Amino acid sequence: PLSLAVRAPPPPWLNPTLTLDARFLALFLLVDHAFCAVCLGWTPKGTPKPVPTRRVLASMAYGFLNCKTYYLVLLPACFGLELELLPWLLDASLGLSARVSGHLERYWQVHFYHIHRMGHITNVYNDAHKFHHYLHDCTPFDAHIFGSGAPEEWLILMSDLALGLGFGLQPASLSGHVLGVSWYNKWGFHS
């Protein structure tokens, strides 16, 4: 009986879904920008140093193009996909994705160093990586999972598109763990 219960999907009232659509995209971007705005004046680490208004506006525009285009490509491509909220909530509350990620992070520093250095190869730098070094005094608006929309994210975007379009599964970048890392970058490293 237990194996049958595990294999059977929960009833719809116990497992509501959320459909990726234009409203979801707009709400996602509004919440993200509101969180960034809050992080300009307050973070769990304390009060960040003030940033001139002109610099904030430049960061909002540049950060939107640099970091939010990931979601502007991913989410519209996945419009119509229904995300089951029960597995998302279980994953987020139990930290399952974080545990898997934790095993991979043992090698993160070495792995990321080489990925990042490849962006500095002469023929790659000007077209695909130079923008990453454009704003050195970052604000929360410039933060994403890697802190930028650099080429290393292309592979993750393709994986997310494969999960959503190819298999009808939730893109990994919408997991509680990845969203948490992305939002931590806003106040942990970019404020």
PDB file of N, CA and C in Angstrom, residues 30-90:
ATOM      1  N   LEU A  30       8.560  42.122 -10.778  1.00  0.00           N
ATOM      2  CA  LEU A  30       8.200  43.160  -9.806  1.00  0.00           C
ATOM      3  C   LEU A  30       8.691  42.806  -8.402  1.00  0.00           C
ATOM      4  N   VAL A  31       8.498  41.565  -7.991  1.00  0.00           N
ATOM      5  CA  VAL A  31       8.966  41.134  -6.671  1.00  0.00           C
ATOM      6  C   VAL A  31      10.488  41.223  -6.602  1.00  0.00           C
ATOM      7  N   ASP A  32      11.154  40.796  -7.655  1.00  0.00           N
ATOM      8  CA  ASP A  32      12.615  40.852  -7.694  1.00  0.00           C
ATOM      9  C   ASP A  32      13.106  42.299  -7.574  1.00  0.00           C
ATOM     10  N   HIS A  33      12.491  43.203  -8.334  1.00  0.00           N
ATOM     11  CA  HIS A  33      12.902  44.610  -8.263  1.00  0.00           C
ATOM     12  C   HIS A  33      12.576  45.231  -6.913  1.00  0.00           C
ATOM     13  N   ALA A  34      11.450  44.867  -6.332  1.00  0.00           N
ATOM     14  CA  ALA A  34      11.104  45.380  -5.005  1.00  0.00           C
ATOM     15  C   ALA A  34      12.126  44.898  -3.971  1.00  0.00           C
ATOM     16  N   PHE A  35      12.515  43.627  -4.066  1.00  0.00           N
ATOM     17  CA  PHE A  35      13.528  43.086  -3.152  1.00  0.00           C
ATOM     18  C   PHE A  35      14.849  43.832  -3.328  1.00  0.00           C
ATOM     19  N   CYS A  36      15.217  44.107  -4.577  1.00  0.00           N
ATOM     20  CA  CYS A  36      16.449  44.867  -4.840  1.00  0.00           C
ATOM     21  C   CYS A  36      16.364  46.258  -4.216  1.00  0.00           C
ATOM     22  N   ALA A  37      15.218  46.920  -4.363  1.00  0.00           N
ATOM     23  CA  ALA A  37      15.042  48.264  -3.812  1.00  0.00           C
ATOM     24  C   ALA A  37      15.167  48.245  -2.289  1.00  0.00           C
ATOM     25  N   VAL A  38      14.590  47.245  -1.644  1.00  0.00           N
ATOM     26  CA  VAL A  38      14.699  47.119  -0.185  1.00  0.00           C
ATOM     27  C   VAL A  38      16.159  46.952   0.208  1.00  0.00           C
ATOM     28  N   CYS A  39      16.891  46.140  -0.548  1.00  0.00           N
ATOM     29  CA  CYS A  39      18.304  45.867  -0.229  1.00  0.00           C
ATOM     30  C   CYS A  39      19.203  47.099  -0.404  1.00  0.00           C
ATOM     31  N   LEU A  40      18.720  48.123  -1.080  1.00  0.00           N
ATOM     32  CA  LEU A  40      19.504  49.359  -1.176  1.00  0.00           C
ATOM     33  C   LEU A  40      19.574  50.070   0.166  1.00  0.00           C
ATOM     34  N   GLY A  41      18.537  49.892   1.009  1.00  0.00           N
ATOM     35  CA  GLY A  41      18.507  50.590   2.285  1.00  0.00           C
ATOM     36  C   GLY A  41      18.655  49.716   3.504  1.00  0.00           C
ATOM     37  N   TRP A  42      18.413  48.409   3.342  1.00  0.00           N
ATOM     38  CA  TRP A  42      18.497  47.493   4.477  1.00  0.00           C
ATOM     39  C   TRP A  42      18.827  46.097   3.994  1.00  0.00           C
ATOM     40  N   THR A  43      19.695  45.403   4.730  1.00  0.00           N
ATOM     41  CA  THR A  43      19.980  43.993   4.477  1.00  0.00           C
ATOM     42  C   THR A  43      20.148  43.303   5.829  1.00  0.00           C
ATOM     43  N   PRO A  44      20.071  41.979   5.865  1.00  0.00           N
ATOM     44  CA  PRO A  44      20.338  41.269   7.120  1.00  0.00           C
ATOM     45  C   PRO A  44      21.757  41.520   7.642  1.00  0.00           C
ATOM     46  N   LYS A  45      22.671  41.946   6.769  1.00  0.00           N
ATOM     47  CA  LYS A  45      24.043  42.252   7.199  1.00  0.00           C
ATOM     48  C   LYS A  45      24.155  43.643   7.807  1.00  0.00           C
ATOM     49  N   GLY A  46      23.121  44.467   7.653  1.00  0.00           N
ATOM     50  CA  GLY A  46      23.156  45.828   8.158  1.00  0.00           C
ATOM     51  C   GLY A  46      22.787  46.814   7.060  1.00  0.00           C
ATOM     52  N   THR A  47      23.009  48.074   7.336  1.00  0.00           N
ATOM     53  CA  THR A  47      22.668  49.116   6.371  1.00  0.00           C
ATOM     54  C   THR A  47      23.796  49.263   5.363  1.00  0.00           C
ATOM     55  N   PRO A  48      23.493  49.110   4.071  1.00  0.00           N
ATOM     56  CA  PRO A  48      24.547  49.276   3.062  1.00  0.00           C
ATOM     57  C   PRO A  48      24.932  50.741   2.895  1.00  0.00           C
ATOM     58  N   LYS A  49      26.114  50.957   2.335  1.00  0.00           N
ATOM     59  CA  LYS A  49      26.530  52.343   2.104  1.00  0.00           C
ATOM     60  C   LYS A  49      25.622  52.948   1.029  1.00  0.00           C
ATOM     61  N   PRO A  50      25.318  54.236   1.158  1.00  0.00           N
ATOM     62  CA  PRO A  50      24.427  54.885   0.192  1.00  0.00           C
ATOM     63  C   PRO A  50      25.034  54.897  -1.212  1.00  0.00           C
ATOM     64  N   VAL A  51      24.173  54.773  -2.206  1.00  0.00           N
ATOM     65  CA  VAL A  51      24.586  54.791  -3.605  1.00  0.00           C
ATOM     66  C   VAL A  51      23.888  55.971  -4.262  1.00  0.00           C
ATOM     67  N   PRO A  52      24.625  56.804  -5.013  1.00  0.00           N
ATOM     68  CA  PRO A  52      23.983  57.953  -5.671  1.00  0.00           C
ATOM     69  C   PRO A  52      22.846  57.507  -6.599  1.00  0.00           C
ATOM     70  N   THR A  53      21.809  58.342  -6.665  1.00  0.00           N
ATOM     71  CA  THR A  53      20.619  58.015  -7.464  1.00  0.00           C
ATOM     72  C   THR A  53      20.971  57.706  -8.902  1.00  0.00           C
ATOM     73  N   ARG A  54      21.858  58.485  -9.484  1.00  0.00           N
ATOM     74  CA  ARG A  54      22.243  58.253 -10.878  1.00  0.00           C
ATOM     75  C   ARG A  54      22.848  56.863 -11.060  1.00  0.00           C
ATOM     76  N   ARG A  55      23.656  56.461 -10.093  1.00  0.00           N
ATOM     77  CA  ARG A  55      24.287  55.132 -10.153  1.00  0.00           C
ATOM     78  C   ARG A  55      23.242  54.026  -9.985  1.00  0.00           C
ATOM     79  N   VAL A  56      22.267  54.249  -9.114  1.00  0.00           N
ATOM     80  CA  VAL A  56      21.201  53.265  -8.926  1.00  0.00           C
ATOM     81  C   VAL A  56      20.405  53.103 -10.213  1.00  0.00           C
ATOM     82  N   LEU A  57      20.075  54.206 -10.870  1.00  0.00           N
ATOM     83  CA  LEU A  57      19.312  54.137 -12.116  1.00  0.00           C
ATOM     84  C   LEU A  57      20.103  53.406 -13.211  1.00  0.00           C
ATOM     85  N   ALA A  58      21.409  53.684 -13.290  1.00  0.00           N
ATOM     86  CA  ALA A  58      22.253  52.975 -14.263  1.00  0.00           C
ATOM     87  C   ALA A  58      22.285  51.485 -13.934  1.00  0.00           C
ATOM     88  N   SER A  59      22.382  51.169 -12.647  1.00  0.00           N
ATOM     89  CA  SER A  59      22.417  49.775 -12.223  1.00  0.00           C
ATOM     90  C   SER A  59      21.093  49.079 -12.504  1.00  0.00           C
ATOM     91  N   MET A  60      19.982  49.788 -12.321  1.00  0.00           N
ATOM     92  CA  MET A  60      18.671  49.194 -12.601  1.00  0.00           C
ATOM     93  C   MET A  60      18.569  48.828 -14.087  1.00  0.00           C
ATOM     94  N   ALA A  61      18.981  49.744 -14.951  1.00  0.00           N
ATOM     95  CA  ALA A  61      18.898  49.479 -16.397  1.00  0.00           C
ATOM     96  C   ALA A  61      19.886  48.392 -16.807  1.00  0.00           C
ATOM     97  N   TYR A  62      21.132  48.565 -16.395  1.00  0.00           N
ATOM     98  CA  TYR A  62      22.164  47.596 -16.788  1.00  0.00           C
ATOM     99  C   TYR A  62      21.898  46.240 -16.150  1.00  0.00           C
ATOM    100  N   GLY A  63      21.533  46.240 -14.877  1.00  0.00           N
ATOM    101  CA  GLY A  63      21.255  44.991 -14.181  1.00  0.00           C
ATOM    102  C   GLY A  63      20.066  44.260 -14.779  1.00  0.00           C
ATOM    103  N   PHE A  64      19.068  45.027 -15.212  1.00  0.00           N
ATOM    104  CA  PHE A  64      17.908  44.395 -15.837  1.00  0.00           C
ATOM    105  C   PHE A  64      18.330  43.691 -17.120  1.00  0.00           C
ATOM    106  N   LEU A  65      19.098  44.389 -17.955  1.00  0.00           N
ATOM    107  CA  LEU A  65      19.551  43.783 -19.211  1.00  0.00           C
ATOM    108  C   LEU A  65      20.528  42.637 -18.958  1.00  0.00           C
ATOM    109  N   ASN A  66      21.380  42.802 -17.966  1.00  0.00           N
ATOM    110  CA  ASN A  66      22.423  41.834 -17.695  1.00  0.00           C
ATOM    111  C   ASN A  66      21.892  40.581 -16.999  1.00  0.00           C
ATOM    112  N   CYS A  67      20.990  40.758 -16.052  1.00  0.00           N
ATOM    113  CA  CYS A  67      20.580  39.627 -15.213  1.00  0.00           C
ATOM    114  C   CYS A  67      19.161  39.143 -15.449  1.00  0.00           C
ATOM    115  N   LYS A  68      18.252  40.033 -15.746  1.00  0.00           N
ATOM    116  CA  LYS A  68      16.851  39.610 -15.880  1.00  0.00           C
ATOM    117  C   LYS A  68      16.543  39.023 -17.247  1.00  0.00           C
ATOM    118  N   THR A  69      17.424  39.230 -18.227  1.00  0.00           N
ATOM    119  CA  THR A  69      17.171  38.646 -19.542  1.00  0.00           C
ATOM    120  C   THR A  69      17.154  37.122 -19.473  1.00  0.00           C
ATOM    121  N   TYR A  70      17.835  36.550 -18.487  1.00  0.00           N
ATOM    122  CA  TYR A  70      17.784  35.100 -18.285  1.00  0.00           C
ATOM    123  C   TYR A  70      16.328  34.659 -18.162  1.00  0.00           C
ATOM    124  N   TYR A  71      15.593  35.347 -17.291  1.00  0.00           N
ATOM    125  CA  TYR A  71      14.190  34.993 -17.071  1.00  0.00           C
ATOM    126  C   TYR A  71      13.300  35.455 -18.225  1.00  0.00           C
ATOM    127  N   LEU A  72      13.709  36.515 -18.915  1.00  0.00           N
ATOM    128  CA  LEU A  72      12.928  36.981 -20.064  1.00  0.00           C
ATOM    129  C   LEU A  72      13.048  36.028 -21.248  1.00  0.00           C
ATOM    130  N   VAL A  73      14.064  35.190 -21.252  1.00  0.00           N
ATOM    131  CA  VAL A  73      14.183  34.135 -22.264  1.00  0.00           C
ATOM    132  C   VAL A  73      13.486  32.871 -21.752  1.00  0.00           C
ATOM    133  N   LEU A  74      13.801  32.477 -20.528  1.00  0.00           N
ATOM    134  CA  LEU A  74      13.305  31.214 -19.977  1.00  0.00           C
ATOM    135  C   LEU A  74      11.793  31.190 -19.785  1.00  0.00           C
ATOM    136  N   LEU A  75      11.266  32.167 -19.080  1.00  0.00           N
ATOM    137  CA  LEU A  75       9.860  32.089 -18.694  1.00  0.00           C
ATOM    138  C   LEU A  75       8.899  32.154 -19.880  1.00  0.00           C
ATOM    139  N   PRO A  76       9.048  33.107 -20.820  1.00  0.00           N
ATOM    140  CA  PRO A  76       8.125  33.075 -21.969  1.00  0.00           C
ATOM    141  C   PRO A  76       8.226  31.774 -22.771  1.00  0.00           C
ATOM    142  N   ALA A  77       9.422  31.206 -22.861  1.00  0.00           N
ATOM    143  CA  ALA A  77       9.572  29.938 -23.582  1.00  0.00           C
ATOM    144  C   ALA A  77       8.783  28.828 -22.880  1.00  0.00           C
ATOM    145  N   CYS A  78       8.611  28.967 -21.577  1.00  0.00           N
ATOM    146  CA  CYS A  78       7.915  27.939 -20.796  1.00  0.00           C
ATOM    147  C   CYS A  78       6.467  28.320 -20.466  1.00  0.00           C
ATOM    148  N   PHE A  79       5.928  29.374 -21.085  1.00  0.00           N
ATOM    149  CA  PHE A  79       4.540  29.751 -20.824  1.00  0.00           C
ATOM    150  C   PHE A  79       3.638  28.543 -21.043  1.00  0.00           C
ATOM    151  N   GLY A  80       2.709  28.355 -20.139  1.00  0.00           N
ATOM    152  CA  GLY A  80       1.791  27.221 -20.212  1.00  0.00           C
ATOM    153  C   GLY A  80       2.225  26.066 -19.315  1.00  0.00           C
ATOM    154  N   LEU A  81       3.498  26.043 -18.915  1.00  0.00           N
ATOM    155  CA  LEU A  81       3.994  24.980 -18.034  1.00  0.00           C
ATOM    156  C   LEU A  81       3.373  25.157 -16.648  1.00  0.00           C
ATOM    157  N   GLU A  82       2.851  24.074 -16.105  1.00  0.00           N
ATOM    158  CA  GLU A  82       2.264  24.119 -14.764  1.00  0.00           C
ATOM    159  C   GLU A  82       3.253  23.572 -13.754  1.00  0.00           C
ATOM    160  N   LEU A  83       3.577  24.389 -12.768  1.00  0.00           N
ATOM    161  CA  LEU A  83       4.485  23.983 -11.704  1.00  0.00           C
ATOM    162  C   LEU A  83       3.666  23.446 -10.547  1.00  0.00           C
ATOM    163  N   GLU A  84       4.003  22.266 -10.091  1.00  0.00           N
ATOM    164  CA  GLU A  84       3.326  21.691  -8.928  1.00  0.00           C
ATOM    165  C   GLU A  84       3.946  22.299  -7.678  1.00  0.00           C
ATOM    166  N   LEU A  85       3.102  22.887  -6.839  1.00  0.00           N
ATOM    167  CA  LEU A  85       3.613  23.611  -5.674  1.00  0.00           C
ATOM    168  C   LEU A  85       4.011  22.710  -4.513  1.00  0.00           C
ATOM    169  N   LEU A  86       3.375  21.554  -4.364  1.00  0.00           N
ATOM    170  CA  LEU A  86       3.718  20.668  -3.249  1.00  0.00           C
ATOM    171  C   LEU A  86       5.181  20.206  -3.319  1.00  0.00           C
ATOM    172  N   PRO A  87       5.658  19.685  -4.452  1.00  0.00           N
ATOM    173  CA  PRO A  87       7.077  19.312  -4.507  1.00  0.00           C
ATOM    174  C   PRO A  87       8.000  20.517  -4.297  1.00  0.00           C
ATOM    175  N   TRP A  88       7.609  21.699  -4.819  1.00  0.00           N
ATOM    176  CA  TRP A  88       8.429  22.896  -4.648  1.00  0.00           C
ATOM    177  C   TRP A  88       8.537  23.242  -3.167  1.00  0.00           C
ATOM    178  N   LEU A  89       7.394  23.221  -2.471  1.00  0.00           N
ATOM    179  CA  LEU A  89       7.394  23.553  -1.048  1.00  0.00           C
ATOM    180  C   LEU A  89       8.170  22.527  -0.226  1.00  0.00           C
ATOM    181  N   LEU A  90       8.020  21.248  -0.562  1.00  0.00           N
ATOM    182  CA  LEU A  90       8.779  20.208   0.148  1.00  0.00           C
ATOM    183  C   LEU A  90      10.280  20.387  -0.069  1.00  0.00           C
TER     184      LEU A  90
END
